[in-house]
Tab-separated table of C-alpha atoms in Angstrom:
chain	number	residue	atom	x	y	z
A	2	UNK	CA	22.682	-16.630	-17.602
A	3	UNK	CA	26.031	-18.014	-16.574
A	4	UNK	CA	27.678	-21.163	-17.894
A	5	UNK	CA	27.097	-22.885	-14.566
A	6	UNK	CA	23.397	-22.088	-14.693
A	7	UNK	CA	22.984	-24.392	-17.680
A	8	UNK	CA	24.037	-27.292	-15.505
A	9	UNK	CA	21.417	-26.566	-12.851
A	10	UNK	CA	17.769	-27.351	-13.409
A	11	UNK	CA	15.900	-24.202	-14.462
A	12	UNK	CA	13.575	-23.013	-11.692
A	13	UNK	CA	9.958	-22.554	-12.691
A	14	UNK	CA	8.825	-19.061	-13.571
A	15	UNK	CA	6.859	-18.499	-10.384
A	16	UNK	CA	6.302	-14.807	-11.158
A	17	UNK	CA	3.968	-15.864	-13.978
A	18	UNK	CA	2.115	-18.223	-11.644
A	19	UNK	CA	1.695	-15.389	-9.116
A	20	UNK	CA	0.422	-13.040	-11.814
A	21	UNK	CA	-2.164	-15.496	-13.124
A	22	UNK	CA	-3.422	-16.429	-9.648
A	23	UNK	CA	-3.769	-12.756	-8.726
A	24	UNK	CA	-5.585	-11.923	-11.957
A	25	UNK	CA	-8.258	-14.478	-11.125
A	26	UNK	CA	-8.692	-13.736	-7.424
A	27	UNK	CA	-8.627	-9.958	-7.881
A	28	UNK	CA	-11.259	-10.145	-10.641
A	29	UNK	CA	-13.411	-12.379	-8.442
A	30	UNK	CA	-13.122	-10.097	-5.422
A	31	UNK	CA	-13.850	-7.008	-7.473
A	32	UNK	CA	-17.007	-8.588	-8.830
A	33	UNK	CA	-18.441	-9.026	-5.340
A	34	UNK	CA	-16.841	-5.914	-3.819
A	35	UNK	CA	-19.585	-3.439	-4.564
A	36	UNK	CA	-22.308	-5.928	-3.768
A	37	UNK	CA	-23.922	-6.484	-0.394
A	38	UNK	CA	-21.799	-8.050	2.362
A	39	UNK	CA	-23.807	-11.263	2.341
A	40	UNK	CA	-22.673	-12.334	-1.154
A	41	UNK	CA	-19.571	-14.294	-0.067
A	42	UNK	CA	-21.589	-15.894	2.745
A	43	UNK	CA	-24.394	-16.759	0.359
A	44	UNK	CA	-21.854	-18.255	-2.002
A	45	UNK	CA	-20.377	-20.435	0.749
A	46	UNK	CA	-23.744	-21.666	1.966
A	47	UNK	CA	-24.825	-22.505	-1.558
A	48	UNK	CA	-21.600	-24.374	-2.006
A	49	UNK	CA	-22.294	-26.418	1.137
A	50	UNK	CA	-25.784	-27.324	-0.001
A	51	UNK	CA	-24.612	-28.319	-3.471
A	52	UNK	CA	-21.840	-30.416	-1.976
A	53	UNK	CA	-24.372	-32.518	-0.121
A	54	UNK	CA	-25.426	-33.869	-3.484
A	55	UNK	CA	-22.555	-33.391	-5.912
A	56	UNK	CA	-18.881	-33.047	-5.314
A	57	UNK	CA	-17.844	-29.720	-6.817
A	58	UNK	CA	-14.736	-27.561	-6.522
A	59	UNK	CA	-14.727	-24.514	-4.256
A	60	UNK	CA	-14.679	-22.206	-7.267
A	61	UNK	CA	-17.630	-23.997	-8.902
A	62	UNK	CA	-20.143	-21.426	-7.670
A	63	UNK	CA	-19.878	-17.981	-9.235
A	64	UNK	CA	-22.061	-15.134	-8.114
A	65	UNK	CA	-22.443	-11.949	-10.046
A	66	UNK	CA	-24.544	-8.952	-9.194
A	67	UNK	CA	-25.465	-6.816	-12.151
A	68	UNK	CA	-27.113	-3.452	-11.831
A	69	UNK	CA	-29.238	-1.958	-14.536
A	70	UNK	CA	-31.793	0.820	-14.569
A	71	UNK	CA	-34.591	-1.709	-13.982
A	72	UNK	CA	-33.037	-3.189	-10.868
A	73	UNK	CA	-30.456	-5.712	-9.794
A	74	UNK	CA	-29.946	-9.173	-11.184
A	75	UNK	CA	-28.264	-11.806	-9.092
A	76	UNK	CA	-26.619	-14.187	-11.510
A	77	UNK	CA	-25.620	-17.553	-10.201
A	78	UNK	CA	-23.703	-20.169	-12.068
A	79	UNK	CA	-22.716	-23.593	-10.807
A	80	UNK	CA	-20.225	-25.669	-12.723
A	81	UNK	CA	-20.976	-29.356	-12.224
A	82	UNK	CA	-18.179	-31.870	-12.660
A	83	UNK	CA	-18.110	-33.948	-15.817
A	84	UNK	CA	-19.949	-37.204	-15.339
A	85	UNK	CA	-17.459	-40.030	-15.489
A	86	UNK	CA	-18.471	-43.407	-16.876
A	87	UNK	CA	-19.642	-45.614	-14.038
A	88	UNK	CA	-16.919	-48.039	-13.091
A	89	UNK	CA	-18.875	-50.006	-10.523
A	90	UNK	CA	-17.611	-50.693	-7.048
P	15	UNK	CA	-4.754	24.904	-0.199
P	16	UNK	CA	-3.712	21.924	1.906
P	17	UNK	CA	-3.468	18.540	0.250
P	18	UNK	CA	-3.903	15.465	2.419
P	19	UNK	CA	-2.111	12.326	1.201
P	20	UNK	CA	-2.644	8.915	2.787
P	21	UNK	CA	0.112	6.300	2.662
P	22	UNK	CA	-1.653	2.965	2.949
P	23	UNK	CA	-1.338	-0.701	1.963
P	24	UNK	CA	-3.540	-3.078	3.898
P	25	UNK	CA	-0.684	-5.480	4.532
P	26	UNK	CA	1.883	-4.745	7.221
P	27	UNK	CA	5.607	-4.552	6.745
P	28	UNK	CA	5.602	-3.354	3.152
P	29	UNK	CA	7.185	0.020	3.902
P	30	UNK	CA	4.390	2.484	4.700
P	31	UNK	CA	6.247	4.278	7.461
P	32	UNK	CA	9.531	4.330	5.525
P	33	UNK	CA	7.594	5.768	2.596
P	34	UNK	CA	5.688	8.319	4.702
P	35	UNK	CA	8.946	9.550	6.233
P	36	UNK	CA	10.734	9.857	2.906
P	37	UNK	CA	7.856	11.408	0.946
P	38	UNK	CA	7.166	13.962	3.697
P	39	UNK	CA	10.863	14.819	3.929
P	40	UNK	CA	11.063	15.122	0.139
P	41	UNK	CA	8.041	17.439	-0.011
P	42	UNK	CA	9.580	19.649	2.681
P	43	UNK	CA	12.927	19.641	0.876
P	44	UNK	CA	11.137	20.924	-2.228
P	45	UNK	CA	9.975	23.883	-0.157
P	46	UNK	CA	6.492	22.798	0.906
P	47	UNK	CA	5.316	23.137	4.483
P	48	UNK	CA	4.560	19.539	5.428
P	49	UNK	CA	3.232	17.598	8.402
P	50	UNK	CA	3.453	13.828	8.700
P	51	UNK	CA	1.025	12.112	11.073
P	52	UNK	CA	1.318	8.612	12.561
P	53	UNK	CA	-2.153	7.016	12.684
P	54	UNK	CA	-0.909	3.763	14.220
P	55	UNK	CA	-2.302	4.253	17.714
P	56	UNK	CA	-0.684	1.839	20.148
P	57	UNK	CA	2.214	1.031	17.808
P	58	UNK	CA	3.983	4.348	17.312
P	59	UNK	CA	6.971	4.055	14.958
P	60	UNK	CA	7.115	7.039	12.638
P	61	UNK	CA	9.003	8.955	15.352
P	62	UNK	CA	11.788	6.338	15.234
P	63	UNK	CA	12.054	6.428	11.445
P	64	UNK	CA	12.081	10.241	11.509
P	65	UNK	CA	14.661	10.191	14.322
P	66	UNK	CA	12.631	12.303	16.773
P	67	UNK	CA	11.552	9.619	19.264
P	68	UNK	CA	13.178	11.346	22.228
P	69	UNK	CA	11.432	14.616	21.535
P	70	UNK	CA	7.861	13.287	21.714
P	71	UNK	CA	6.060	15.010	24.572
P	72	UNK	CA	2.489	15.190	23.355
P	73	UNK	CA	0.883	13.055	20.662
P	74	UNK	CA	-2.043	12.917	18.243
P	75	UNK	CA	-4.478	11.549	20.843
P	76	UNK	CA	-3.480	14.239	23.382
P	77	UNK	CA	-4.475	16.849	20.799
P	78	UNK	CA	-7.747	15.120	19.967
P	79	UNK	CA	-8.645	14.869	23.658
P	80	UNK	CA	-7.683	18.515	24.246
P	81	UNK	CA	-4.857	17.618	26.619
P	82	UNK	CA	-2.410	19.565	24.464
P	83	UNK	CA	-2.558	22.065	21.624
P	84	UNK	CA	-1.533	21.053	18.112
P	85	UNK	CA	1.359	23.495	18.337
P	86	UNK	CA	2.668	21.740	21.444
P	87	UNK	CA	2.401	18.302	19.852
P	88	UNK	CA	3.977	19.042	16.457
P	89	UNK	CA	7.669	18.115	16.489
P	90	UNK	CA	9.806	20.216	14.198
P	91	UNK	CA	12.276	18.235	12.077
P	92	UNK	CA	15.964	18.665	12.866
P	93	UNK	CA	16.934	19.295	9.248
P	94	UNK	CA	14.022	21.097	7.654
P	95	UNK	CA	12.170	23.767	9.580
P	96	UNK	CA	9.102	23.425	7.336
P	97	UNK	CA	8.638	19.755	8.282
P	98	UNK	CA	6.694	18.568	11.344
P	99	UNK	CA	5.918	15.184	12.863
P	100	UNK	CA	2.792	14.338	14.849
P	101	UNK	CA	3.435	11.114	16.772
P	102	UNK	CA	0.860	8.427	17.441
P	103	UNK	CA	-0.161	7.741	20.991
P	104	UNK	CA	1.059	4.587	22.732
P	105	UNK	CA	-2.325	4.135	24.413
P	106	UNK	CA	-3.984	0.774	24.015
P	107	UNK	CA	-7.362	2.464	23.567
P	108	UNK	CA	-7.988	2.253	19.831
P	109	UNK	CA	-11.171	4.284	20.253
P	110	UNK	CA	-9.097	7.314	21.226
P	111	UNK	CA	-8.968	8.342	17.579
P	112	UNK	CA	-12.281	9.845	16.480
P	113	UNK	CA	-13.456	11.087	13.118
P	114	UNK	CA	-14.344	14.518	14.521
P	115	UNK	CA	-11.009	14.733	16.288
P	116	UNK	CA	-9.036	13.870	13.156
P	117	UNK	CA	-11.049	16.367	11.129
P	118	UNK	CA	-10.348	19.102	13.682
P	119	UNK	CA	-6.595	18.458	13.564
P	120	UNK	CA	-6.579	18.464	9.742
P	121	UNK	CA	-8.604	21.708	9.673
P	122	UNK	CA	-6.193	23.310	12.075
P	123	UNK	CA	-3.207	22.270	9.919
P	124	UNK	CA	-4.956	23.804	6.911
P	125	UNK	CA	-5.483	27.070	8.818
P	126	UNK	CA	-1.818	26.999	9.736
P	127	UNK	CA	-1.078	27.083	5.968
P	128	UNK	CA	0.415	23.619	5.644
P	129	UNK	CA	0.823	22.612	1.983
P	130	UNK	CA	0.858	18.859	2.553
P	131	UNK	CA	-0.330	16.544	5.296
P	132	UNK	CA	1.003	12.996	4.938
P	133	UNK	CA	-1.057	10.413	6.848
P	134	UNK	CA	0.887	7.250	7.725
P	135	UNK	CA	-1.779	4.549	7.938
P	136	UNK	CA	-1.533	1.499	10.186
P	137	UNK	CA	-1.776	-1.941	8.580
P	138	UNK	CA	-5.156	-3.621	8.378
P	139	UNK	CA	-8.574	-2.166	7.641
P	140	UNK	CA	-9.615	-1.252	11.172
P	141	UNK	CA	-10.397	2.166	12.605
P	142	UNK	CA	-6.907	3.700	12.404
P	143	UNK	CA	-6.539	2.729	8.742
P	144	UNK	CA	-10.066	3.937	8.004
P	145	UNK	CA	-9.474	7.341	9.605
P	146	UNK	CA	-6.083	7.745	7.914
P	147	UNK	CA	-7.721	7.432	4.493
P	148	UNK	CA	-11.089	9.037	5.253
P	149	UNK	CA	-10.119	12.685	4.651
P	150	UNK	CA	-7.435	12.051	2.015
P	151	UNK	CA	-7.363	13.996	-1.233
P	152	UNK	CA	-5.075	11.414	-2.772
P	153	UNK	CA	-3.681	8.040	-1.890
P	154	UNK	CA	-0.346	6.307	-2.251
P	155	UNK	CA	-0.754	2.547	-2.002
P	156	UNK	CA	2.514	0.901	-1.007
P	157	UNK	CA	2.871	-2.577	-2.465
P	158	UNK	CA	5.534	-5.297	-2.594
P	159	UNK	CA	5.701	-7.456	-5.739
P	160	UNK	CA	4.311	-10.389	-3.797
P	161	UNK	CA	0.884	-12.071	-3.884
P	162	UNK	CA	-0.552	-11.170	-0.472
P	163	UNK	CA	0.538	-7.555	-0.704
P	164	UNK	CA	-0.974	-7.124	-4.181
P	165	UNK	CA	-4.266	-8.686	-3.126
P	166	UNK	CA	-4.485	-6.523	0.012
P	167	UNK	CA	-3.728	-3.448	-2.060
P	168	UNK	CA	-6.684	-4.182	-4.285
P	169	UNK	CA	-8.877	-4.466	-1.209
P	170	UNK	CA	-7.590	-1.079	-0.014
P	171	UNK	CA	-8.311	0.434	-3.437
P	172	UNK	CA	-11.888	-0.777	-3.029
P	173	UNK	CA	-12.155	0.931	0.361
P	174	UNK	CA	-10.621	4.131	-1.022
P	175	UNK	CA	-13.347	4.320	-3.618
P	176	UNK	CA	-16.189	3.730	-1.166
P	177	UNK	CA	-15.247	4.540	2.433
P	178	UNK	CA	-13.767	8.034	2.188
P	179	UNK	CA	-15.333	11.441	2.602
P	180	UNK	CA	-14.811	12.148	-1.100
P	181	UNK	CA	-16.608	8.917	-2.006
P	182	UNK	CA	-19.470	9.619	0.410
P	183	UNK	CA	-19.909	13.066	-1.122
P	184	UNK	CA	-20.046	11.439	-4.541
P	185	UNK	CA	-16.842	13.099	-5.711
P	186	UNK	CA	-15.256	9.757	-6.558
P	187	UNK	CA	-11.866	8.704	-5.279
P	188	UNK	CA	-9.045	11.219	-5.595
P	189	UNK	CA	-5.870	10.396	-7.492
P	190	UNK	CA	-4.463	7.000	-6.524
P	191	UNK	CA	-0.872	5.942	-7.021
P	192	UNK	CA	1.052	2.739	-6.569
P	193	UNK	CA	4.442	2.794	-4.962
P	194	UNK	CA	6.309	-0.462	-5.421
P	195	UNK	CA	8.879	-1.178	-2.717
P	196	UNK	CA	11.479	-3.927	-2.212
P	197	UNK	CA	11.803	-4.295	-5.968
P	198	UNK	CA	14.564	-6.629	-7.041
P	199	UNK	CA	15.260	-6.397	-10.796
P	200	UNK	CA	17.595	-9.410	-10.727
P	201	UNK	CA	14.828	-11.633	-9.365
P	202	UNK	CA	12.315	-10.117	-11.801
P	203	UNK	CA	14.582	-11.015	-14.720
P	204	UNK	CA	14.967	-14.541	-13.331
P	205	UNK	CA	11.169	-14.932	-13.273
P	206	UNK	CA	11.126	-15.160	-9.490
P	207	UNK	CA	9.353	-11.868	-8.826
P	208	UNK	CA	6.464	-10.083	-10.514
P	209	UNK	CA	7.519	-7.098	-12.571
P	210	UNK	CA	6.325	-3.537	-12.129
P	211	UNK	CA	4.211	-4.034	-15.279
P	212	UNK	CA	2.566	-7.151	-13.836
P	213	UNK	CA	1.562	-5.316	-10.654
P	214	UNK	CA	0.417	-2.232	-12.540
P	215	UNK	CA	-1.699	-4.368	-14.858
P	216	UNK	CA	-3.336	-6.374	-12.057
P	217	UNK	CA	-4.206	-3.342	-9.929
P	218	UNK	CA	-4.928	-0.947	-12.774
P	219	UNK	CA	-3.630	2.269	-11.233
P	220	UNK	CA	-0.553	4.257	-12.262
P	221	UNK	CA	2.875	3.802	-10.674
P	222	UNK	CA	4.260	6.723	-8.680
P	223	UNK	CA	7.599	5.110	-8.077
P	224	UNK	CA	9.586	1.918	-7.781
P	225	UNK	CA	11.909	1.667	-4.787
P	226	UNK	CA	14.590	-0.956	-5.332
P	227	UNK	CA	15.451	-3.312	-2.515
P	228	UNK	CA	18.434	-1.710	-0.847
P	229	UNK	CA	20.556	-2.236	2.239
P	230	UNK	CA	20.424	1.506	2.718
P	231	UNK	CA	16.764	1.354	3.812
P	232	UNK	CA	17.635	-0.616	6.953
P	233	UNK	CA	20.694	1.547	7.562
P	234	UNK	CA	18.459	4.624	7.358
P	235	UNK	CA	15.894	3.316	9.815
P	236	UNK	CA	18.686	2.134	12.125
P	237	UNK	CA	19.949	5.684	12.310
P	238	UNK	CA	16.598	7.489	12.266
P	239	UNK	CA	17.361	9.399	9.087
P	240	UNK	CA	14.754	8.957	6.304
P	241	UNK	CA	16.443	7.170	3.397
P	242	UNK	CA	15.648	10.041	0.996
P	243	UNK	CA	18.450	11.987	2.735
P	244	UNK	CA	20.925	9.408	1.432
P	245	UNK	CA	21.576	10.800	-2.042
P	246	UNK	CA	24.095	8.031	-2.702
P	247	UNK	CA	21.583	5.212	-2.257
P	248	UNK	CA	19.360	4.072	-5.105
P	249	UNK	CA	16.384	3.841	-2.713
P	250	UNK	CA	16.914	7.467	-1.676
P	251	UNK	CA	17.119	8.565	-5.308
P	252	UNK	CA	14.009	6.559	-6.189
P	253	UNK	CA	12.076	8.259	-3.358
P	254	UNK	CA	13.263	11.670	-4.561
P	255	UNK	CA	11.932	10.793	-8.022
P	256	UNK	CA	8.594	9.724	-6.510
P	257	UNK	CA	8.319	13.077	-4.704
P	258	UNK	CA	9.026	14.819	-8.008
P	259	UNK	CA	6.239	12.878	-9.702
P	260	UNK	CA	3.836	13.713	-6.844
P	261	UNK	CA	4.599	17.368	-7.590
P	262	UNK	CA	3.972	16.844	-11.290
P	263	UNK	CA	7.507	16.326	-12.633
P	264	UNK	CA	7.725	14.023	-15.630
P	265	UNK	CA	10.546	11.653	-14.727
P	266	UNK	CA	11.481	8.287	-16.241
P	267	UNK	CA	11.467	5.281	-13.888
P	268	UNK	CA	14.971	4.317	-12.835
P	269	UNK	CA	16.545	1.188	-11.323
P	270	UNK	CA	14.186	-1.227	-13.110
P	271	UNK	CA	16.980	-3.129	-14.828
P	272	UNK	CA	19.400	-5.549	-13.234
P	273	UNK	CA	22.940	-4.204	-13.227
P	274	UNK	CA	24.804	-5.572	-16.243
P	275	UNK	CA	27.275	-8.266	-15.365
P	276	UNK	CA	30.814	-8.279	-16.668
P	277	UNK	CA	32.214	-11.071	-18.867
P	278	UNK	CA	33.654	-13.038	-15.952
P	279	UNK	CA	30.421	-12.946	-13.985
P	280	UNK	CA	28.403	-13.941	-17.014
P	281	UNK	CA	30.551	-17.034	-17.485
P	282	UNK	CA	30.786	-18.105	-13.890
P	283	UNK	CA	27.780	-16.601	-12.151
P	284	UNK	CA	27.726	-14.505	-9.055
């Protein structure tokens, strides 16, 4: 760190941002990687249907396929937004 | 016993061909009979990096389609007589490469007592990339410390563990290594670039080598001499280390730290 650097605004640590974003997306893609090809499509269609009724974020729908000796379980979780107090129109 | 190594990445422009050329050259320099094959049909470039572009007469597809023998198509390296290049075809027909054809060529190289066959994969996950990895015993995934390259590498790791002959036979994926290229320790220390540990942690496979960003890499490709020949350059030395590790040498990683600045530079910056 040079003397002049103290006078400049410190840039954000973007390497940390990259690392955190990758951690999330890589984990998500690994979870659906070994599953059937239709999982991402299914996820998107579900998202569209849900969005007809509630406004949710694109990452609100999580799909997980778990294999056990008895068979496969498709686990689906939808995070709904917090209900805000009605403010009227 | 012939070992087939695929150099792959998913993303383009990360240094697969540079890496293939230097690793193959390094293996030959260590005394192993080595062939390096360009799988990028339609976009041949390994010949340029290896400096043998004017000696290409027959290519990989010619051999597969029985228009030439493997012996005719293998180009012997100018410097090492145990190193051979098999150029990609410039045909636009991507279907020219077939699984049977590739297998036949690899079998023939094995019969010809090659120790290593280095397969330079094209970018993407299409046929050429699939065939480059399909018969591999081990894989070197070339990655830049940058978000799209890391994500694509993870995708490739997924394909390596499911879409290869080993995986189909239920043998599991062979050894997989990461090779980090264009590494800039100064930017890592400034928090502008992910560190080797970040990338290793996200992808979860061991690091074979870290190649620092170096002007010498462009100079080497300009002149058609694989950068590993340049013993003065840090990139060349880092590739030589990576070859050593491939062969089982236990070597510490070098060039991970930014060069220390003197007093004057510390006070007044670069």
